[in-house]
Coordinates of C-alpha atoms and ligand atoms in Angstrom, one line a residue:
X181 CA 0.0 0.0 0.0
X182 CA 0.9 3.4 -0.7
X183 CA 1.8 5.1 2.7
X184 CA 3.2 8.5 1.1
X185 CA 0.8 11.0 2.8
X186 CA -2.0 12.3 0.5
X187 CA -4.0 15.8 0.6
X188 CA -7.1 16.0 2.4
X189 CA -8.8 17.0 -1.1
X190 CA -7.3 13.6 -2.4
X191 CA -8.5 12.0 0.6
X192 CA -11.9 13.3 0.4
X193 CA -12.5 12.0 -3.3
X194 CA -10.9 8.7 -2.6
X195 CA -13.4 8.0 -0.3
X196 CA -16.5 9.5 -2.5
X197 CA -15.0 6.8 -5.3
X198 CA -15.4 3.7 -2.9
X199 CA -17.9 3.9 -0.6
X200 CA -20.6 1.5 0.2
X201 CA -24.2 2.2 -0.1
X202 CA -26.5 1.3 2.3
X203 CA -30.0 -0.3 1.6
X204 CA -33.4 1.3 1.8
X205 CA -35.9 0.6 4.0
X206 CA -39.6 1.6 4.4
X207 CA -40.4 3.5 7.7
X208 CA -43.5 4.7 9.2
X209 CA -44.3 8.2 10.5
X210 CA -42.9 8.4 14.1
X211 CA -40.1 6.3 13.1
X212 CA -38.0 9.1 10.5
X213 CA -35.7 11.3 12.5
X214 CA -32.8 11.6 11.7
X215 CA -33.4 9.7 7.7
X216 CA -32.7 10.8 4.2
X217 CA -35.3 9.3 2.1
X218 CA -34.4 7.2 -0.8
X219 CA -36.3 8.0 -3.7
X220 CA -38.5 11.4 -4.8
X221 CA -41.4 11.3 -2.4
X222 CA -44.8 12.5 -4.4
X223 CA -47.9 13.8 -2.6
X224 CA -51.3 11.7 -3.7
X225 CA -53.8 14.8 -3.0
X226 CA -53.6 18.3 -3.1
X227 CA -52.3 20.4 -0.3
X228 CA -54.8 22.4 0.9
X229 CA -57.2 19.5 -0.4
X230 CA -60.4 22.1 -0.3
X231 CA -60.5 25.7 -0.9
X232 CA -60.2 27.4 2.5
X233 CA -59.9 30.0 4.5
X234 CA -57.3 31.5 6.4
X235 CA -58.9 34.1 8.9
X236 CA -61.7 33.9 11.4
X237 CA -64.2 36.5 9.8
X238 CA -66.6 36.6 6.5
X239 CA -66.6 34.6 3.6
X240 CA -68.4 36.7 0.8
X241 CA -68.4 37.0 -3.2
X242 CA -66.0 40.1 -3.7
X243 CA -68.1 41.5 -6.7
X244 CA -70.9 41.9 -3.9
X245 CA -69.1 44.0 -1.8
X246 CA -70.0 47.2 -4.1
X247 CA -73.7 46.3 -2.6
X248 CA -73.0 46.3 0.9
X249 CA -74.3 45.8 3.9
X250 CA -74.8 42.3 3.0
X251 CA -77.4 39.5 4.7
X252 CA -75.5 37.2 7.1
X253 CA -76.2 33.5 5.9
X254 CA -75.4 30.7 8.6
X255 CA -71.6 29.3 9.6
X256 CA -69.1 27.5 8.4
X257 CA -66.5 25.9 10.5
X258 CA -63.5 23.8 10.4
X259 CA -64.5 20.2 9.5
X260 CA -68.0 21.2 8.5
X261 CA -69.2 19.8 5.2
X262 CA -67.9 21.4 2.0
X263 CA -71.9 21.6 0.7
X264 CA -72.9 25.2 1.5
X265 CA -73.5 28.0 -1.3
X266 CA -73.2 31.3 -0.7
X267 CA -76.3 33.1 -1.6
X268 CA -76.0 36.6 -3.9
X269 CA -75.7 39.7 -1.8
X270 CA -75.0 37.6 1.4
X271 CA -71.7 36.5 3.9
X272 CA -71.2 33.7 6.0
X273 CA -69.6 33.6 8.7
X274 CA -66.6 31.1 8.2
X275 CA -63.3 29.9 10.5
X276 CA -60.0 29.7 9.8
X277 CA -59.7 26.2 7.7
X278 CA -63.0 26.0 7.0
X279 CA -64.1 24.8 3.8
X280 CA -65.0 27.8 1.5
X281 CA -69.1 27.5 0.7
X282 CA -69.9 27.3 -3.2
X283 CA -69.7 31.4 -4.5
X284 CA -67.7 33.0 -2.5
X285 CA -64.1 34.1 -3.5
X286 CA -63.1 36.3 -0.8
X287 CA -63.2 36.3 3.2
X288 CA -63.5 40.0 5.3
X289 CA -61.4 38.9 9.1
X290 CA -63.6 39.5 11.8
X291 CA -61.6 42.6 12.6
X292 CA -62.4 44.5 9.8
X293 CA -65.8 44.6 9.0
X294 CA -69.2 46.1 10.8
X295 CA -71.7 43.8 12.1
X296 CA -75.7 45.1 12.8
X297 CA -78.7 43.6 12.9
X298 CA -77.5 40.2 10.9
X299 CA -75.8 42.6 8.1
X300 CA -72.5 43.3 7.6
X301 CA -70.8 46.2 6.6
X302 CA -67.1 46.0 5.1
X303 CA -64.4 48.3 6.5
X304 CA -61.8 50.5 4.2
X305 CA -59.5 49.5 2.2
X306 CA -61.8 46.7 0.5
X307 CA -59.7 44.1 0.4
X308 CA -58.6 42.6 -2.9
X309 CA -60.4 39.2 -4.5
X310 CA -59.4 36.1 -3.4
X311 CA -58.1 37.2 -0.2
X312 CA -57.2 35.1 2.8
X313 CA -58.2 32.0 0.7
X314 CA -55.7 29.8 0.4
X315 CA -56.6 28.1 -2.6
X316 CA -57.2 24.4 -3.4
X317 CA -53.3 22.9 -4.5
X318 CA -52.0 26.2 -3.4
X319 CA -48.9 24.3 -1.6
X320 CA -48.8 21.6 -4.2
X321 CA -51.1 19.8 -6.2
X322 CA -51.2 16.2 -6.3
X323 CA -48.2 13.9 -8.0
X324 CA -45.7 17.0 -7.0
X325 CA -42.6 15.8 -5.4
X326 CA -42.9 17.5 -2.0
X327 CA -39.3 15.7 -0.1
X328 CA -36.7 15.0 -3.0
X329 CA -34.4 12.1 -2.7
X330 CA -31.7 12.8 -0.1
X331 CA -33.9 15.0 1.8
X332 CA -33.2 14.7 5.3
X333 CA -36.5 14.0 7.8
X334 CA -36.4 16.8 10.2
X335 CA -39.2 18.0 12.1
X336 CA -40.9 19.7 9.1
X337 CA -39.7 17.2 6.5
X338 CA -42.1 14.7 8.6
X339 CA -45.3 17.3 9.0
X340 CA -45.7 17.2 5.3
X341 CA -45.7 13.6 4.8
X342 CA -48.3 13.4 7.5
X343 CA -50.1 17.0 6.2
X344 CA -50.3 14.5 2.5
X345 CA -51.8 11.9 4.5
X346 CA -48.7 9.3 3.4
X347 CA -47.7 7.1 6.7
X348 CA -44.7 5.7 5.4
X349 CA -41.2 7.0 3.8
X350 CA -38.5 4.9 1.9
X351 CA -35.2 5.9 3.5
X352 CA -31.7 4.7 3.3
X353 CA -30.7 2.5 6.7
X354 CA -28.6 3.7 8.7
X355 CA -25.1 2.0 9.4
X356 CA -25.0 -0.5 12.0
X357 CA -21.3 0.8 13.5
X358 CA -18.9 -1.4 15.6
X359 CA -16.0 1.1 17.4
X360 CA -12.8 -1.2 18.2
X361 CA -11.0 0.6 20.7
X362 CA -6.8 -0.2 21.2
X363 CA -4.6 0.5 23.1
X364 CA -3.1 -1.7 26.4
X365 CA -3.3 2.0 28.4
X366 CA -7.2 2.2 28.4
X367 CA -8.9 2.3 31.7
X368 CA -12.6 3.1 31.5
X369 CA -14.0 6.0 33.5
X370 CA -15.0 4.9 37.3
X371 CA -12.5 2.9 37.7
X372 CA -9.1 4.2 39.6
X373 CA -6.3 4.9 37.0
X374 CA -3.3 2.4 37.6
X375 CA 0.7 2.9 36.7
X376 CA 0.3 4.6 33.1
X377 CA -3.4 3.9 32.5
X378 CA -5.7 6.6 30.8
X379 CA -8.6 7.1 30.7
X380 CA -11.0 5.7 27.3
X381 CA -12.7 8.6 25.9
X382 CA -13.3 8.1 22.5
X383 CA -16.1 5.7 22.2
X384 CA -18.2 8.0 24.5
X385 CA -17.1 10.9 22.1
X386 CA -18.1 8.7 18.6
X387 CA -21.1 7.2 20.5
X388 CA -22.6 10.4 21.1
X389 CA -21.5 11.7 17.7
X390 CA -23.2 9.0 16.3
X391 CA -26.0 9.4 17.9
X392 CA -26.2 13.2 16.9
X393 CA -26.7 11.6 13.6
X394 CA -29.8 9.3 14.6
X395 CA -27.6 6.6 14.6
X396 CA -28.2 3.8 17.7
X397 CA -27.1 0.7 16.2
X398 CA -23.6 0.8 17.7
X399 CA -21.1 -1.9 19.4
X400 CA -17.9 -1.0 21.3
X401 CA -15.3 -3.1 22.1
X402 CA -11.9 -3.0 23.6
X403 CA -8.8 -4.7 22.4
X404 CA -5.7 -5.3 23.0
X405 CA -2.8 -4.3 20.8
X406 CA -2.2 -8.0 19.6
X407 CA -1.7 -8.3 16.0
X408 CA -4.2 -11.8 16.2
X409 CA -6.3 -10.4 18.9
X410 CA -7.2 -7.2 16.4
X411 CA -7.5 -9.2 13.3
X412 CA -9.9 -11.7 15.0
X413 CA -11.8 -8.6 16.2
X414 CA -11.8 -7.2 12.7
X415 CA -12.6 -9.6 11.3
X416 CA -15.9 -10.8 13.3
X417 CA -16.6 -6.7 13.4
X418 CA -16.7 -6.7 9.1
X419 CA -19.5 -9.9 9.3
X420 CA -22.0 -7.1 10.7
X421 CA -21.4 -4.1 10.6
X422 CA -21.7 -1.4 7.9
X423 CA -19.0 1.1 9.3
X424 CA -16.4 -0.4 11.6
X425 CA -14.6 2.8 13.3
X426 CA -11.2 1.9 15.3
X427 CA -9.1 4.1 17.5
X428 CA -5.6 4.4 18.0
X429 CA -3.1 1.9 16.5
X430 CA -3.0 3.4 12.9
X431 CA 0.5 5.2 13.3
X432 CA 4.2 3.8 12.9
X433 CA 4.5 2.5 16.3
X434 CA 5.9 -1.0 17.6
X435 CA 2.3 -1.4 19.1
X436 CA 0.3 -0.2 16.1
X437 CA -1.5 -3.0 14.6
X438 CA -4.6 -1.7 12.9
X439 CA -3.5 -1.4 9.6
X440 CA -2.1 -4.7 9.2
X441 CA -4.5 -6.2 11.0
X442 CA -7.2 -4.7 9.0
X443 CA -5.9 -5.8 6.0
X444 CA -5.1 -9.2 7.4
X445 CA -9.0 -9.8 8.1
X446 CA -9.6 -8.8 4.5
X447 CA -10.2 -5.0 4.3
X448 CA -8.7 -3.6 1.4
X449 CA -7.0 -0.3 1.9
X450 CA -8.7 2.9 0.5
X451 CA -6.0 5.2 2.2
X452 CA -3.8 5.5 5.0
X453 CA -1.9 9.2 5.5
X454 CA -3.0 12.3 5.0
X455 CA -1.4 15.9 5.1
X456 CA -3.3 17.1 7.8
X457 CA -3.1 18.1 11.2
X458 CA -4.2 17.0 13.7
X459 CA -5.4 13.0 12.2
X460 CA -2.3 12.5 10.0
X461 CA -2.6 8.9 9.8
X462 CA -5.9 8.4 9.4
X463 CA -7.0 5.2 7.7
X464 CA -9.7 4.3 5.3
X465 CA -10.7 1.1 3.7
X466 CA -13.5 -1.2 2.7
X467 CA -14.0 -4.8 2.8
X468 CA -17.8 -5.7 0.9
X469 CA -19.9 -3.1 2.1
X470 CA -18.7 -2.5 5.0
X471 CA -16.6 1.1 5.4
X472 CA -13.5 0.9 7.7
X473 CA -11.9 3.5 9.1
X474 CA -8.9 3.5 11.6
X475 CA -9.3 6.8 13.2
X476 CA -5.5 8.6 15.1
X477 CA -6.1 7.5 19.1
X478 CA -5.7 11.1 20.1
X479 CA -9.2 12.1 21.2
X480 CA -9.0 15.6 19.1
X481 CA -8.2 13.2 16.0
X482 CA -10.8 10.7 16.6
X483 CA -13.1 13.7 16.4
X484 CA -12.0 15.8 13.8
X485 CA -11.8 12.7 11.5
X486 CA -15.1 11.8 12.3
X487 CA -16.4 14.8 11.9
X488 CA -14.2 15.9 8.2
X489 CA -14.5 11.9 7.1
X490 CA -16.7 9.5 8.9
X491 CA -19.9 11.7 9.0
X492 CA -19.8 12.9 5.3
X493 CA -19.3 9.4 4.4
X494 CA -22.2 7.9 6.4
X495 CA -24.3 10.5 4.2
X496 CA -21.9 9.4 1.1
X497 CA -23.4 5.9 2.3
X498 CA -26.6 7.2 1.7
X499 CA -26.3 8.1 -1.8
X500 CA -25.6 12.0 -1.2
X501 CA -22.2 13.5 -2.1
X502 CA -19.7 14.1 0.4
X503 CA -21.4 16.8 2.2
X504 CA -20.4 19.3 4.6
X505 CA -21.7 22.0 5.8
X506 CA -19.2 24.9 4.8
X507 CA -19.3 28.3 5.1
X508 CA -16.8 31.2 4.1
X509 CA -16.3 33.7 6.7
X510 CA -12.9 35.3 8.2
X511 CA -10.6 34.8 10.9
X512 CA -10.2 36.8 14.0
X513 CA -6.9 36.9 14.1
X514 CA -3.4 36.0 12.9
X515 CA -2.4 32.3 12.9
X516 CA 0.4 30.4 11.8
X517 CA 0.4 26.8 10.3
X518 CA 2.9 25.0 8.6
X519 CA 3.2 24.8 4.8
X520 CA 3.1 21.2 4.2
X521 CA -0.3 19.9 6.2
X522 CA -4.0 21.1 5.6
X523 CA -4.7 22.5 9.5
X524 CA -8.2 21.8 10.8
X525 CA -8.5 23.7 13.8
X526 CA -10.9 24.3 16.1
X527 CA -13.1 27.2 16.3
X528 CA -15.9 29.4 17.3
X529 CA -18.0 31.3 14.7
X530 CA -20.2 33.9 15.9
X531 CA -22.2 34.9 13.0
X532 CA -19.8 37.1 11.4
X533 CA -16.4 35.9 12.0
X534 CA -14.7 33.0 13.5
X535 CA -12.4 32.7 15.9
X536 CA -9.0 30.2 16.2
X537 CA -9.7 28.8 19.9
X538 CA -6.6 28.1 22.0
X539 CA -5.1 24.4 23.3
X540 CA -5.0 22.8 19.4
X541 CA -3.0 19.9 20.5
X542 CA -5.0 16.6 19.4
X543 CA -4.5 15.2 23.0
X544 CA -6.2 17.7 24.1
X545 CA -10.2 17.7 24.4
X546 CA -11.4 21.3 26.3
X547 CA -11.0 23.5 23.3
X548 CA -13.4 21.3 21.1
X549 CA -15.5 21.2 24.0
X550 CA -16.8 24.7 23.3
X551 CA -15.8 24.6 19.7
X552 CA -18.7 24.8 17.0
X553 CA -16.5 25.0 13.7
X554 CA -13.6 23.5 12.1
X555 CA -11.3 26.1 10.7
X556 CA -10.2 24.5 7.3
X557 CA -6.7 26.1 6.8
X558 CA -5.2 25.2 3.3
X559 CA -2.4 23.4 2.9
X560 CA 0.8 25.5 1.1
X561 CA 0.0 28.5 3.0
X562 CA 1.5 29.5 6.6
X563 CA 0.7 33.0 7.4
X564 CA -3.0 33.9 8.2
X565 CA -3.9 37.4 9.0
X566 CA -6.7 38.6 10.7
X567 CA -9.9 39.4 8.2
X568 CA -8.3 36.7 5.8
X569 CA -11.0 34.8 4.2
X570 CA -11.6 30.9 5.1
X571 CA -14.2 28.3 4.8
X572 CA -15.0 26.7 7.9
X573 CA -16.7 23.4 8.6
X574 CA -19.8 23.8 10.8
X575 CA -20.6 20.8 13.7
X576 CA -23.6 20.0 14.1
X577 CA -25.2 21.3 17.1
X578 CA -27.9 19.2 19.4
Ligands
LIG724 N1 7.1 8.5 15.0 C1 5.8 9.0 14.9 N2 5.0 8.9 15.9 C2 3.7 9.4 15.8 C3 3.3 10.0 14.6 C4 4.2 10.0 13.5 O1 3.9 10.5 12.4 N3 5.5 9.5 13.7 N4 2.1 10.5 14.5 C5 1.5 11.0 15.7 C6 0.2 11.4 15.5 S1 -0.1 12.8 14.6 C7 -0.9 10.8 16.1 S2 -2.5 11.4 15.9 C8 -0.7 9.5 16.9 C9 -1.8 8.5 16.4 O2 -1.4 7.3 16.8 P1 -2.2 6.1 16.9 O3 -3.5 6.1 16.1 O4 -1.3 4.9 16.8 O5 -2.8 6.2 18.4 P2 -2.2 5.7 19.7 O6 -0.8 5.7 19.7 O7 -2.9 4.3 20.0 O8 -2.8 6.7 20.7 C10 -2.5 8.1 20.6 C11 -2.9 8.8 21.9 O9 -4.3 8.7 22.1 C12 -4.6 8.0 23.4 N5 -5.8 7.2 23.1 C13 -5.9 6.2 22.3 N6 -7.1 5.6 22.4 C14 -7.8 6.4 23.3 C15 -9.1 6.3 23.8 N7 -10.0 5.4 23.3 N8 -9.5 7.2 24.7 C16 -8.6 8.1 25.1 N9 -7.4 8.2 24.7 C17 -7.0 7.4 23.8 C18 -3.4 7.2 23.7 O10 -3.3 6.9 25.0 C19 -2.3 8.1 23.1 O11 -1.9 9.0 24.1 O12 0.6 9.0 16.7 C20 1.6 10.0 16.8 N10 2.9 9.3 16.8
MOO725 O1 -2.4 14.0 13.8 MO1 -2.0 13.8 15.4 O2 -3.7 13.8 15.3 O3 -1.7 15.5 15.2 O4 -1.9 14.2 17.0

């Protein structure tokens, strides 16, 4: 394998050109967060299916409002039948959502008109024809894609498949993820640290990532840094899951096993090296349809590479291009990289610029921990001054 480091641009296309894609599946209503739908989606009926209206108030014919006062003629509320017509010179009284009655074109809110003695008078300006009706198909009419493929379900993504009375969604599955952990130095939290334990923070970090991204399918276990020990780990790991995520091992140490013991259990390398900081030997391969990654053990690595690589992959996964959600602003203030590595630091953007936080080290968690942006920071360039234009790389909130 070719272990000459490669550009994170490289990087980034190597792993659009060989990744997996995961299955669709069909999921009711209640059961969407956090999916990106699979095919067009197409609403059956029209959206609003009747003509209605939108205000509390009048419903009237607008060319009778030259012949005002006119005769108040019974109700019409939300749910009522749509079987009512509106006599000539007359108004009925109608409710926001209820069904228009037969002749009318216009409704007068509440607010603005006169009411004596069962007539009604209209109050200046006149308002124009057709308003507060919202029409019938106004939103859409029916057979219009309302959610295109690759649309992700949030909140309002899931009121309009309910609003077009649909009760089910084809989505894309999400991955089912295993997390190896190495590393002989691991201690989990709880538990008092002995000799030159640490520690193990980086399956809590990717488990809640994960989860940020809907994702709950997710196994974590620890192992040793034994060559046979990891491959065997691998290589039961690769028979189900969809995205196997390891930690630590991936560099040139004695103890760093990952590599060859990912390709011992039959992963076949995408990448390994890139010209980054932090996360410079990040690894990336693929064995069936199952996407591997062997993330740098530093816990600011882990999560930078998850957030620059893993998560835009789980979405490549899902048939979208490798998405991220960039945005060009400027830096606060000078900043210094080296030449050769693209730098993604961690940062705070607060609307209108963003700022290079301190403590950038990879071991180091407390900087990302009020982060909310990756500073992208190009590789060939050293000098940054303050009001220099760069894209950052938002993280997802929630
Ligand atoms: N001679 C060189 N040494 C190193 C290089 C290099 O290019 N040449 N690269 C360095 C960089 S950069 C990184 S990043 C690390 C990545 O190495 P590994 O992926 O092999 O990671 P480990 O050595 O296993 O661990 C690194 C560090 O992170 C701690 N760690 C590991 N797992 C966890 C965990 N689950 N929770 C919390 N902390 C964890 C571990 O104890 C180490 O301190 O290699 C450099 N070396
Ligand atoms: O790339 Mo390492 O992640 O700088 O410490």
């Amino acid at each position: 394998m070719n272990t000459t480091p490669i550009s994170v641009q490289e990087a980034s296309a190597l792993l659009a050109q060989h990744l997996p894609q995961l299955p669709e599946e069909i999921r009711p209503l209640g059961q969407l967060g956090g999916r990106l739908t699979s095919r067009d989606i197409t609403t059956p009926i029209h959206l609003p299916p009747f003509d209605q209206s939108s205000m509390d108030g009048y419903a009237v014919r607008h060319a009778d409002l030259a012949k005002a006062p006119l005769t108040i003629q019974g109700e019409q509320a939300a749910g009522d039948l749509p079987d009512k017509q509106l006599q000539p010179g007359s108004a009925m009284r109608i409710f926001t959502g209820a069904a228009l009655p037969a002749g009318a074109d216009t409704v007068l809110m509440q607010e603005k008109v006169t009411v004596k003695d069962g007539k009604l008078w209209p109050q200046e300006p006149i308002p124009e024809a057709g308003d507060f009706v919202r029409k019938k198909g106004a939103e859409c009419v029916d057979g219009t894609i309302i959610l295109a493929k690759g649309n992700r379900m949030t909140p309002a993504a899931t009121g309009l498949i309910a609003a077009a009375g649909l009760t089910t969604v084809p989505v894309f599955a999400l991955p089912r993820v295993t997390i190896l952990l190495t590393g002989n130095e691991l201690q989990s939290p709880g538990i008092p640290l002995q000799g030159s334990q640490v520690y193990e923070s980086n399956s809590y970090t990717l488990t809640q990532a994960l989860q940020q991204a809907g994702i709950h399918e997710i196994v974590t276990e620890a192992v040793k840094d034994d060559p046979e020990a990891l491959t065997g780990a691998i290589a039961r790991a690769l028979r189900h899951a969809d995205l196997l995520l390891l930690t630590g091992g991936v560099s040139v140490g004695d103890h760093d096993h990952v590599v060859p013991a990912a390709i011992a259990a039959g992963v076949i390398p995408i990448f390994h090296k890139v010209r980054q900081r932090p996360g410079k030997p990040l690894f990336a391969g693929r064995s069936g349809n199952t996407m591997v990654f062997g993330l740098p053990g530093n816990p600011g690595s882990v999560l930078t590479c998850y957030y620059h690589y893993v998560l835009p992959a789980i979405y490549g996964m899902m048939g979208l291009p490798l998405a991220r959600q960039l945005v060009e602003t400027t830096i606060s203030k000078n900043y210094n990289k080296p030449e050769q590595l693209t730098c993604l630091i961690k940062g705070y953007f607060n609307g209108r610029m963003v700022i290079p936080l301190d403590a950038q080290e990879s071991f180091r968690l407390r900087s990302f921990a009020v982060a909310n942006a990756l500073i992208l920071l190009e590789e060939g360039k050293t000098h940054y001054l303050e009001g220099d234009p760069v894209n950052i790389q938002l993280l997802p909130i929630g």
